Amino acid sequence: MSGVLHTPSPLPNDVEALKQLVIDRDGLIAKLLAEVARLKRWQFGRSSEQLHAALAQLQLALGDPPAAPPLAEAPQESLPAEESTQASPRSSVLPLRRAPRAFPAHLPRETVVHAPASCTCPDCGSAMRRLGEDVSEVLDLVPGYFKVIRHVRPKLSCGCCARVVQQPAPSRPIERGMAAPGLLAQIIVAKYADHCPLYRQQGIYRRSGVDLDRATLAAWVGHAAQLLSPLVDALGIYVRAAQKLHADDTPVPVLDPGRGKTKTGRLWTYVRDDRPAASRDPPAVWYRYSPDRKSEHPQAHLRGFRGVLQADAYSGFAPLYQDGAVLEAACWAHARRKFYDLYTIDRAPIATEALQRIGELYAIERDIRGCLPSLRAHVRQQRAGPLLDDFYGWLTAMLQTVSAKSELAGAIRYALVRWPALIRYRDDGRIEIDNNSAERSIRPVVLGRRNYLFAGSDAGGERAACIYSLIGSALLNDRDPYLYLRHVLERIADHPIGRVGELLPWRVTLDIPVQRCA
């Protein structure tokens, strides 16, 4: 309590000094209230106990925050969502009759015929003829099961010359390992795509009568990641060959041996996805791990890259822009979020109007999504150009009307300082209005982090980056991660290293099995 309750300093006698003191304290209270609201928004996305401690500390200092004004002056429906370049939401009007649901055709069918016990009429005794049938389908689940594959290699011997002939042993993903490609793929996908930690998988497999130690599972994942690393290197070369990349990073707790606690590593994501600009190049995502957030890491990751980099305002990206080989494109979603945080607190009129103006820019993007870059640039110059010019003048004028220390002034300055990078998308049809492609690629990492809590070492972080790259790229190309990884693990040990790019997700053809283990 000593950090919260303290003896107040004596008040000055000068009236002007008292007024300034009230203004400064009002600004501090508004800033702390904004921080409380922001932390409350984040608490369901992050499970850290430090977050709740920060909330309690702020609320002890402030007391109960005042209730927000009514919503009548700015209805929630009028404000666009951050993902507003996506398709418009479906109508909430339900049809009078639900359309019958068809299950996928590749699923095996088991037919159960419910025929009458007798073919004679129960009323008159005459023979009955077939009139038709009613068919309905229900979906059932066959629990996943293990099977043992026995590789038998007969030996043949010549009775005359004693020559012995035998087929060579088939290669395995892990030399002398007992895990088949299908099992390895299942373990990897369960951990990194379905966010099921290895200790939970150990319990699941034990219920099936197979005891696989967690250390064994971890070793298999490590060997598989090492085997897949040349393929991930080829994926990185493909991603960096793009003319435009999306970049972002997220913290990853990592065990720090000897200190009794975790340290904070970083997982970086680089996304190549030009489908919104009508490109036919396959999308891909490439993850990299680093033990800290120093700017040297993105510089090393993107060495040799030439083009446009869409990223947030992290200063570590700044050295990449110095020689002009990489152009900065800022993110309107980040600029919008600054105003949205303030809007959720007190529905401030300036924040509300800023959101509406940004929403007009996103509405234009929905109309040109999937068009060629030349058309996108032309439409943006004609429609978004005047809106951007007017928005800049309005932000500059509003900055003069608010307190320089307020959160609102900070949101306005965030946009004005990055204005050249924010409007670069207007004249270049390849660039997106925001960096949501990179943010979407971070979500699986965040979900996994909430389940397995931390990586065991820096090597574990590098393995995670390797496997996340292949799973994320498979999903971007509509490939089933399990089928894709099983396909790769069945072949990569014998595949020529110089042609490993042939195993990238968009270059393989996957056979859908008749029956897939759940």
PDB file of C-alpha atoms in Angstrom, residues 223-472:
ATOM      1  CA  HIS A 223      14.656 -34.560 -35.520  1.00  0.00           C
ATOM      2  CA  ALA A 224      11.724 -33.801 -37.830  1.00  0.00           C
ATOM      3  CA  ALA A 225      12.432 -30.058 -37.704  1.00  0.00           C
ATOM      4  CA  GLN A 226      16.069 -30.701 -38.556  1.00  0.00           C
ATOM      5  CA  LEU A 227      15.023 -32.887 -41.481  1.00  0.00           C
ATOM      6  CA  LEU A 228      12.620 -30.206 -42.731  1.00  0.00           C
ATOM      7  CA  SER A 229      15.033 -27.282 -42.366  1.00  0.00           C
ATOM      8  CA  PRO A 230      16.308 -27.367 -46.008  1.00  0.00           C
ATOM      9  CA  LEU A 231      12.698 -27.113 -47.175  1.00  0.00           C
ATOM     10  CA  VAL A 232      12.134 -24.128 -44.873  1.00  0.00           C
ATOM     11  CA  ASP A 233      15.268 -22.492 -46.288  1.00  0.00           C
ATOM     12  CA  ALA A 234      13.809 -22.877 -49.788  1.00  0.00           C
ATOM     13  CA  LEU A 235      10.571 -21.376 -48.508  1.00  0.00           C
ATOM     14  CA  GLY A 236      12.495 -18.383 -47.133  1.00  0.00           C
ATOM     15  CA  ILE A 237      14.176 -17.804 -50.501  1.00  0.00           C
ATOM     16  CA  TYR A 238      10.778 -17.790 -52.186  1.00  0.00           C
ATOM     17  CA  VAL A 239       9.289 -15.366 -49.638  1.00  0.00           C
ATOM     18  CA  ARG A 240      12.188 -12.902 -49.910  1.00  0.00           C
ATOM     19  CA  ALA A 241      11.941 -12.916 -53.706  1.00  0.00           C
ATOM     20  CA  ALA A 242       8.647 -11.000 -53.479  1.00  0.00           C
ATOM     21  CA  GLN A 243       8.300  -7.312 -54.349  1.00  0.00           C
ATOM     22  CA  LYS A 244       6.294  -6.698 -51.172  1.00  0.00           C
ATOM     23  CA  LEU A 245       6.351  -8.328 -47.756  1.00  0.00           C
ATOM     24  CA  HIS A 246       4.311  -8.061 -44.575  1.00  0.00           C
ATOM     25  CA  ALA A 247       6.335  -8.261 -41.350  1.00  0.00           C
ATOM     26  CA  ASP A 248       5.496  -8.488 -37.668  1.00  0.00           C
ATOM     27  CA  ASP A 249       6.782 -10.093 -34.483  1.00  0.00           C
ATOM     28  CA  THR A 250       5.423 -11.438 -31.213  1.00  0.00           C
ATOM     29  CA  PRO A 251       6.998 -12.340 -27.854  1.00  0.00           C
ATOM     30  CA  VAL A 252       7.616 -15.980 -26.976  1.00  0.00           C
ATOM     31  CA  PRO A 253       8.496 -16.983 -23.375  1.00  0.00           C
ATOM     32  CA  VAL A 254      11.601 -19.193 -23.354  1.00  0.00           C
ATOM     33  CA  LEU A 255      13.097 -21.090 -20.427  1.00  0.00           C
ATOM     34  CA  ASP A 256      16.314 -19.516 -19.180  1.00  0.00           C
ATOM     35  CA  PRO A 257      18.316 -22.279 -17.445  1.00  0.00           C
ATOM     36  CA  GLY A 258      20.112 -21.250 -14.302  1.00  0.00           C
ATOM     37  CA  ARG A 259      17.925 -18.222 -13.580  1.00  0.00           C
ATOM     38  CA  GLY A 260      14.795 -20.049 -12.488  1.00  0.00           C
ATOM     39  CA  LYS A 261      12.504 -18.097 -14.797  1.00  0.00           C
ATOM     40  CA  THR A 262      11.750 -17.453 -18.448  1.00  0.00           C
ATOM     41  CA  LYS A 263      13.189 -14.894 -20.809  1.00  0.00           C
ATOM     42  CA  THR A 264      11.401 -13.258 -23.723  1.00  0.00           C
ATOM     43  CA  GLY A 265      12.335 -14.416 -27.203  1.00  0.00           C
ATOM     44  CA  ARG A 266      10.758 -13.151 -30.408  1.00  0.00           C
ATOM     45  CA  LEU A 267       9.096 -14.930 -33.282  1.00  0.00           C
ATOM     46  CA  TRP A 268       9.201 -12.912 -36.516  1.00  0.00           C
ATOM     47  CA  THR A 269       6.821 -13.470 -39.405  1.00  0.00           C
ATOM     48  CA  TYR A 270       7.291 -12.499 -43.046  1.00  0.00           C
ATOM     49  CA  VAL A 271       4.289 -12.997 -45.313  1.00  0.00           C
ATOM     50  CA  ARG A 272       4.189 -13.034 -49.097  1.00  0.00           C
ATOM     51  CA  ASP A 273       0.585 -12.741 -50.213  1.00  0.00           C
ATOM     52  CA  ASP A 274      -0.347 -10.679 -53.262  1.00  0.00           C
ATOM     53  CA  ARG A 275      -3.699 -12.327 -53.964  1.00  0.00           C
ATOM     54  CA  PRO A 276      -5.617  -9.098 -53.131  1.00  0.00           C
ATOM     55  CA  ALA A 277      -3.746  -7.510 -56.074  1.00  0.00           C
ATOM     56  CA  ALA A 278      -4.783 -10.307 -58.484  1.00  0.00           C
ATOM     57  CA  SER A 279      -1.409 -12.056 -58.331  1.00  0.00           C
ATOM     58  CA  ARG A 280      -1.267 -15.767 -59.079  1.00  0.00           C
ATOM     59  CA  ASP A 281       1.918 -16.282 -57.090  1.00  0.00           C
ATOM     60  CA  PRO A 282       1.288 -18.758 -54.256  1.00  0.00           C
ATOM     61  CA  PRO A 283       1.098 -17.164 -50.802  1.00  0.00           C
ATOM     62  CA  ALA A 284       3.611 -18.189 -48.163  1.00  0.00           C
ATOM     63  CA  VAL A 285       4.702 -17.295 -44.640  1.00  0.00           C
ATOM     64  CA  TRP A 286       8.218 -17.588 -43.214  1.00  0.00           C
ATOM     65  CA  TYR A 287       8.898 -17.480 -39.466  1.00  0.00           C
ATOM     66  CA  ARG A 288      12.207 -16.770 -37.776  1.00  0.00           C
ATOM     67  CA  TYR A 289      13.167 -16.955 -34.093  1.00  0.00           C
ATOM     68  CA  SER A 290      15.523 -14.675 -32.177  1.00  0.00           C
ATOM     69  CA  PRO A 291      16.428 -14.582 -28.470  1.00  0.00           C
ATOM     70  CA  ASP A 292      15.720 -10.825 -28.278  1.00  0.00           C
ATOM     71  CA  ARG A 293      14.194  -7.954 -30.267  1.00  0.00           C
ATOM     72  CA  LYS A 294      17.346  -6.217 -31.486  1.00  0.00           C
ATOM     73  CA  SER A 295      17.123  -4.602 -34.916  1.00  0.00           C
ATOM     74  CA  GLU A 296      19.963  -6.772 -36.176  1.00  0.00           C
ATOM     75  CA  HIS A 297      17.580  -9.714 -36.474  1.00  0.00           C
ATOM     76  CA  PRO A 298      15.142  -8.350 -39.100  1.00  0.00           C
ATOM     77  CA  GLN A 299      18.138  -6.921 -40.943  1.00  0.00           C
ATOM     78  CA  ALA A 300      19.673 -10.390 -41.094  1.00  0.00           C
ATOM     79  CA  HIS A 301      16.378 -12.043 -42.037  1.00  0.00           C
ATOM     80  CA  LEU A 302      15.733  -9.633 -44.921  1.00  0.00           C
ATOM     81  CA  ARG A 303      19.299  -9.321 -46.200  1.00  0.00           C
ATOM     82  CA  GLY A 304      19.075  -9.005 -49.963  1.00  0.00           C
ATOM     83  CA  PHE A 305      15.385  -8.113 -50.021  1.00  0.00           C
ATOM     84  CA  ARG A 306      14.375  -5.277 -52.367  1.00  0.00           C
ATOM     85  CA  GLY A 307      10.841  -3.951 -52.373  1.00  0.00           C
ATOM     86  CA  VAL A 308       8.089  -2.712 -50.078  1.00  0.00           C
ATOM     87  CA  LEU A 309       7.927  -3.734 -46.427  1.00  0.00           C
ATOM     88  CA  GLN A 310       4.582  -3.362 -44.656  1.00  0.00           C
ATOM     89  CA  ALA A 311       5.137  -3.344 -40.912  1.00  0.00           C
ATOM     90  CA  ASP A 312       4.228  -1.604 -37.685  1.00  0.00           C
ATOM     91  CA  ALA A 313       6.084   1.336 -36.160  1.00  0.00           C
ATOM     92  CA  TYR A 314       8.826  -0.759 -34.532  1.00  0.00           C
ATOM     93  CA  SER A 315      12.040   1.265 -34.746  1.00  0.00           C
ATOM     94  CA  GLY A 316      14.091  -1.876 -35.413  1.00  0.00           C
ATOM     95  CA  PHE A 317      12.855  -1.863 -39.010  1.00  0.00           C
ATOM     96  CA  ALA A 318      14.181   1.682 -39.574  1.00  0.00           C
ATOM     97  CA  PRO A 319      17.720   0.649 -40.682  1.00  0.00           C
ATOM     98  CA  LEU A 320      16.166  -1.326 -43.534  1.00  0.00           C
ATOM     99  CA  TYR A 321      14.761   1.882 -45.036  1.00  0.00           C
ATOM    100  CA  GLN A 322      17.951   3.948 -44.921  1.00  0.00           C
ATOM    101  CA  ASP A 323      19.481   3.058 -48.291  1.00  0.00           C
ATOM    102  CA  GLY A 324      16.188   3.229 -50.189  1.00  0.00           C
ATOM    103  CA  ALA A 325      16.252  -0.403 -51.302  1.00  0.00           C
ATOM    104  CA  VAL A 326      13.329  -1.131 -48.982  1.00  0.00           C
ATOM    105  CA  LEU A 327      10.330   1.218 -48.902  1.00  0.00           C
ATOM    106  CA  GLU A 328       8.241   1.549 -45.764  1.00  0.00           C
ATOM    107  CA  ALA A 329       4.473   1.104 -45.960  1.00  0.00           C
ATOM    108  CA  ALA A 330       2.715   1.771 -42.665  1.00  0.00           C
ATOM    109  CA  CYS A 331      -0.416   0.094 -41.365  1.00  0.00           C
ATOM    110  CA  TRP A 332      -3.760   1.909 -41.189  1.00  0.00           C
ATOM    111  CA  ALA A 333      -5.092  -0.748 -38.810  1.00  0.00           C
ATOM    112  CA  HIS A 334      -2.518   0.326 -36.225  1.00  0.00           C
ATOM    113  CA  ALA A 335      -3.394   3.992 -36.698  1.00  0.00           C
ATOM    114  CA  ARG A 336      -7.086   3.154 -36.418  1.00  0.00           C
ATOM    115  CA  ARG A 337      -6.549   1.130 -33.248  1.00  0.00           C
ATOM    116  CA  LYS A 338      -5.185   4.175 -31.433  1.00  0.00           C
ATOM    117  CA  PHE A 339      -8.475   5.994 -32.008  1.00  0.00           C
ATOM    118  CA  TYR A 340     -10.568   2.899 -31.345  1.00  0.00           C
ATOM    119  CA  ASP A 341      -9.032   2.474 -27.882  1.00  0.00           C
ATOM    120  CA  LEU A 342     -10.138   6.032 -27.068  1.00  0.00           C
ATOM    121  CA  TYR A 343     -13.542   5.535 -28.641  1.00  0.00           C
ATOM    122  CA  THR A 344     -14.268   2.584 -26.357  1.00  0.00           C
ATOM    123  CA  ILE A 345     -13.611   4.737 -23.262  1.00  0.00           C
ATOM    124  CA  ASP A 346     -15.808   7.801 -23.692  1.00  0.00           C
ATOM    125  CA  ARG A 347     -16.969   7.931 -27.350  1.00  0.00           C
ATOM    126  CA  ALA A 348     -14.873  11.043 -27.903  1.00  0.00           C
ATOM    127  CA  PRO A 349     -16.208  12.976 -30.942  1.00  0.00           C
ATOM    128  CA  ILE A 350     -12.740  13.404 -32.458  1.00  0.00           C
ATOM    129  CA  ALA A 351     -11.994   9.676 -32.146  1.00  0.00           C
ATOM    130  CA  THR A 352     -15.411   8.839 -33.578  1.00  0.00           C
ATOM    131  CA  GLU A 353     -14.909  11.050 -36.629  1.00  0.00           C
ATOM    132  CA  ALA A 354     -11.414   9.663 -37.164  1.00  0.00           C
ATOM    133  CA  LEU A 355     -12.832   6.130 -37.195  1.00  0.00           C
ATOM    134  CA  GLN A 356     -15.506   7.126 -39.673  1.00  0.00           C
ATOM    135  CA  ARG A 357     -12.941   8.741 -41.975  1.00  0.00           C
ATOM    136  CA  ILE A 358     -10.726   5.656 -41.858  1.00  0.00           C
ATOM    137  CA  GLY A 359     -13.810   3.535 -42.520  1.00  0.00           C
ATOM    138  CA  GLU A 360     -14.357   5.419 -45.778  1.00  0.00           C
ATOM    139  CA  LEU A 361     -10.840   4.441 -46.870  1.00  0.00           C
ATOM    140  CA  TYR A 362     -11.518   0.788 -46.090  1.00  0.00           C
ATOM    141  CA  ALA A 363     -14.790   0.887 -48.026  1.00  0.00           C
ATOM    142  CA  ILE A 364     -12.808   1.755 -51.153  1.00  0.00           C
ATOM    143  CA  GLU A 365     -10.501  -1.195 -50.526  1.00  0.00           C
ATOM    144  CA  ARG A 366     -13.430  -3.607 -50.438  1.00  0.00           C
ATOM    145  CA  ASP A 367     -14.478  -2.451 -53.893  1.00  0.00           C
ATOM    146  CA  ILE A 368     -11.069  -3.062 -55.498  1.00  0.00           C
ATOM    147  CA  ARG A 369      -9.998  -6.209 -53.687  1.00  0.00           C
ATOM    148  CA  GLY A 370      -8.729  -8.729 -56.243  1.00  0.00           C
ATOM    149  CA  CYS A 371      -8.153  -6.143 -58.982  1.00  0.00           C
ATOM    150  CA  LEU A 372      -4.902  -5.538 -60.852  1.00  0.00           C
ATOM    151  CA  PRO A 373      -2.389  -3.159 -59.227  1.00  0.00           C
ATOM    152  CA  SER A 374      -2.769  -0.544 -61.968  1.00  0.00           C
ATOM    153  CA  LEU A 375      -6.540  -0.368 -61.458  1.00  0.00           C
ATOM    154  CA  ARG A 376      -6.171  -0.306 -57.690  1.00  0.00           C
ATOM    155  CA  ALA A 377      -3.734   2.611 -57.863  1.00  0.00           C
ATOM    156  CA  HIS A 378      -6.010   4.539 -60.250  1.00  0.00           C
ATOM    157  CA  VAL A 379      -9.106   4.075 -58.075  1.00  0.00           C
ATOM    158  CA  ARG A 380      -7.216   5.015 -54.939  1.00  0.00           C
ATOM    159  CA  GLN A 381      -5.857   8.186 -56.492  1.00  0.00           C
ATOM    160  CA  GLN A 382      -9.308   9.197 -57.681  1.00  0.00           C
ATOM    161  CA  ARG A 383     -11.328   8.263 -54.592  1.00  0.00           C
ATOM    162  CA  ALA A 384      -8.979   7.898 -51.623  1.00  0.00           C
ATOM    163  CA  GLY A 385      -6.606  10.729 -52.576  1.00  0.00           C
ATOM    164  CA  PRO A 386      -9.013  13.595 -51.764  1.00  0.00           C
ATOM    165  CA  LEU A 387     -10.122  11.829 -48.564  1.00  0.00           C
ATOM    166  CA  LEU A 388      -6.526  11.465 -47.413  1.00  0.00           C
ATOM    167  CA  ASP A 389      -5.702  15.116 -48.134  1.00  0.00           C
ATOM    168  CA  ASP A 390      -8.760  16.263 -46.206  1.00  0.00           C
ATOM    169  CA  PHE A 391      -8.007  13.824 -43.372  1.00  0.00           C
ATOM    170  CA  TYR A 392      -4.471  15.188 -43.000  1.00  0.00           C
ATOM    171  CA  GLY A 393      -5.739  18.761 -42.733  1.00  0.00           C
ATOM    172  CA  TRP A 394      -8.376  17.748 -40.227  1.00  0.00           C
ATOM    173  CA  LEU A 395      -5.855  15.856 -38.041  1.00  0.00           C
ATOM    174  CA  THR A 396      -3.505  18.838 -38.090  1.00  0.00           C
ATOM    175  CA  ALA A 397      -6.318  21.162 -37.023  1.00  0.00           C
ATOM    176  CA  MET A 398      -7.568  18.817 -34.291  1.00  0.00           C
ATOM    177  CA  LEU A 399      -4.079  18.515 -32.837  1.00  0.00           C
ATOM    178  CA  GLN A 400      -4.189  22.206 -31.981  1.00  0.00           C
ATOM    179  CA  THR A 401      -7.439  21.795 -30.022  1.00  0.00           C
ATOM    180  CA  VAL A 402      -6.470  18.989 -27.631  1.00  0.00           C
ATOM    181  CA  SER A 403      -4.020  18.796 -24.752  1.00  0.00           C
ATOM    182  CA  ALA A 404      -0.507  17.945 -25.932  1.00  0.00           C
ATOM    183  CA  LYS A 405      -0.193  15.304 -23.196  1.00  0.00           C
ATOM    184  CA  SER A 406      -3.521  13.595 -23.859  1.00  0.00           C
ATOM    185  CA  GLU A 407      -3.961  10.154 -25.355  1.00  0.00           C
ATOM    186  CA  LEU A 408      -5.900  11.712 -28.211  1.00  0.00           C
ATOM    187  CA  ALA A 409      -2.959  13.922 -29.115  1.00  0.00           C
ATOM    188  CA  GLY A 410      -0.755  10.822 -29.073  1.00  0.00           C
ATOM    189  CA  ALA A 411      -3.097   9.033 -31.486  1.00  0.00           C
ATOM    190  CA  ILE A 412      -3.108  12.013 -33.845  1.00  0.00           C
ATOM    191  CA  ARG A 413       0.677  12.410 -33.737  1.00  0.00           C
ATOM    192  CA  TYR A 414       1.091   8.668 -34.404  1.00  0.00           C
ATOM    193  CA  ALA A 415      -0.710   9.130 -37.726  1.00  0.00           C
ATOM    194  CA  LEU A 416       0.890  12.459 -38.689  1.00  0.00           C
ATOM    195  CA  VAL A 417       4.466  11.328 -38.012  1.00  0.00           C
ATOM    196  CA  ARG A 418       3.961   8.277 -40.261  1.00  0.00           C
ATOM    197  CA  TRP A 419       1.844  10.024 -42.865  1.00  0.00           C
ATOM    198  CA  PRO A 420       4.181   9.509 -45.880  1.00  0.00           C
ATOM    199  CA  ALA A 421       4.337   5.776 -45.124  1.00  0.00           C
ATOM    200  CA  LEU A 422       0.583   5.615 -44.432  1.00  0.00           C
ATOM    201  CA  ILE A 423      -0.387   7.097 -47.812  1.00  0.00           C
ATOM    202  CA  ARG A 424       2.186   5.189 -49.886  1.00  0.00           C
ATOM    203  CA  TYR A 425      -0.478   2.609 -50.701  1.00  0.00           C
ATOM    204  CA  ARG A 426      -2.444   5.292 -52.582  1.00  0.00           C
ATOM    205  CA  ASP A 427      -0.006   5.388 -55.514  1.00  0.00           C
ATOM    206  CA  ASP A 428       1.143   1.750 -55.518  1.00  0.00           C
ATOM    207  CA  GLY A 429      -1.497  -0.860 -56.233  1.00  0.00           C
ATOM    208  CA  ARG A 430       0.697  -3.684 -54.913  1.00  0.00           C
ATOM    209  CA  ILE A 431       0.534  -2.326 -51.357  1.00  0.00           C
ATOM    210  CA  GLU A 432      -2.281  -3.126 -48.950  1.00  0.00           C
ATOM    211  CA  ILE A 433      -3.950  -0.547 -46.741  1.00  0.00           C
ATOM    212  CA  ASP A 434      -2.862  -2.410 -43.600  1.00  0.00           C
ATOM    213  CA  ASN A 435      -0.596  -5.109 -42.260  1.00  0.00           C
ATOM    214  CA  ASN A 436      -3.363  -7.526 -41.301  1.00  0.00           C
ATOM    215  CA  SER A 437      -1.818 -10.327 -43.368  1.00  0.00           C
ATOM    216  CA  ALA A 438       1.107 -10.416 -40.933  1.00  0.00           C
ATOM    217  CA  GLU A 439      -1.139 -10.027 -37.900  1.00  0.00           C
ATOM    218  CA  ARG A 440      -3.254 -12.984 -38.998  1.00  0.00           C
ATOM    219  CA  SER A 441      -0.111 -15.108 -39.281  1.00  0.00           C
ATOM    220  CA  ILE A 442       0.723 -14.275 -35.647  1.00  0.00           C
ATOM    221  CA  ARG A 443      -2.570 -15.579 -34.261  1.00  0.00           C
ATOM    222  CA  PRO A 444      -1.641 -19.309 -34.326  1.00  0.00           C
ATOM    223  CA  VAL A 445       1.515 -18.481 -32.379  1.00  0.00           C
ATOM    224  CA  VAL A 446      -0.506 -16.598 -29.755  1.00  0.00           C
ATOM    225  CA  LEU A 447      -2.966 -19.487 -29.400  1.00  0.00           C
ATOM    226  CA  GLY A 448      -0.134 -21.968 -29.047  1.00  0.00           C
ATOM    227  CA  ARG A 449       1.628 -19.765 -26.506  1.00  0.00           C
ATOM    228  CA  ARG A 450      -1.469 -19.802 -24.294  1.00  0.00           C
ATOM    229  CA  ASN A 451      -1.406 -23.617 -24.258  1.00  0.00           C
ATOM    230  CA  TYR A 452       2.215 -24.662 -24.021  1.00  0.00           C
ATOM    231  CA  LEU A 453       3.156 -21.459 -22.108  1.00  0.00           C
ATOM    232  CA  PHE A 454       6.847 -21.369 -23.076  1.00  0.00           C
ATOM    233  CA  ALA A 455       9.537 -22.836 -25.315  1.00  0.00           C
ATOM    234  CA  GLY A 456      12.073 -25.088 -23.657  1.00  0.00           C
ATOM    235  CA  SER A 457      15.127 -23.374 -25.163  1.00  0.00           C
ATOM    236  CA  ASP A 458      16.302 -21.157 -27.992  1.00  0.00           C
ATOM    237  CA  ALA A 459      16.629 -24.310 -30.090  1.00  0.00           C
ATOM    238  CA  GLY A 460      12.958 -25.021 -29.333  1.00  0.00           C
ATOM    239  CA  GLY A 461      12.048 -21.568 -30.601  1.00  0.00           C
ATOM    240  CA  GLU A 462      13.943 -22.220 -33.831  1.00  0.00           C
ATOM    241  CA  ARG A 463      12.151 -25.548 -34.263  1.00  0.00           C
ATOM    242  CA  ALA A 464       8.816 -23.838 -33.727  1.00  0.00           C
ATOM    243  CA  ALA A 465       9.649 -21.216 -36.377  1.00  0.00           C
ATOM    244  CA  CYS A 466      10.587 -23.967 -38.818  1.00  0.00           C
ATOM    245  CA  ILE A 467       7.394 -25.959 -38.367  1.00  0.00           C
ATOM    246  CA  TYR A 468       5.098 -22.912 -38.161  1.00  0.00           C
ATOM    247  CA  SER A 469       6.463 -21.867 -41.562  1.00  0.00           C
ATOM    248  CA  LEU A 470       5.416 -25.092 -43.269  1.00  0.00           C
ATOM    249  CA  ILE A 471       2.054 -25.378 -41.522  1.00  0.00           C
ATOM    250  CA  GLY A 472       1.191 -21.721 -42.149  1.00  0.00           C
TER     251      GLY A 472
END
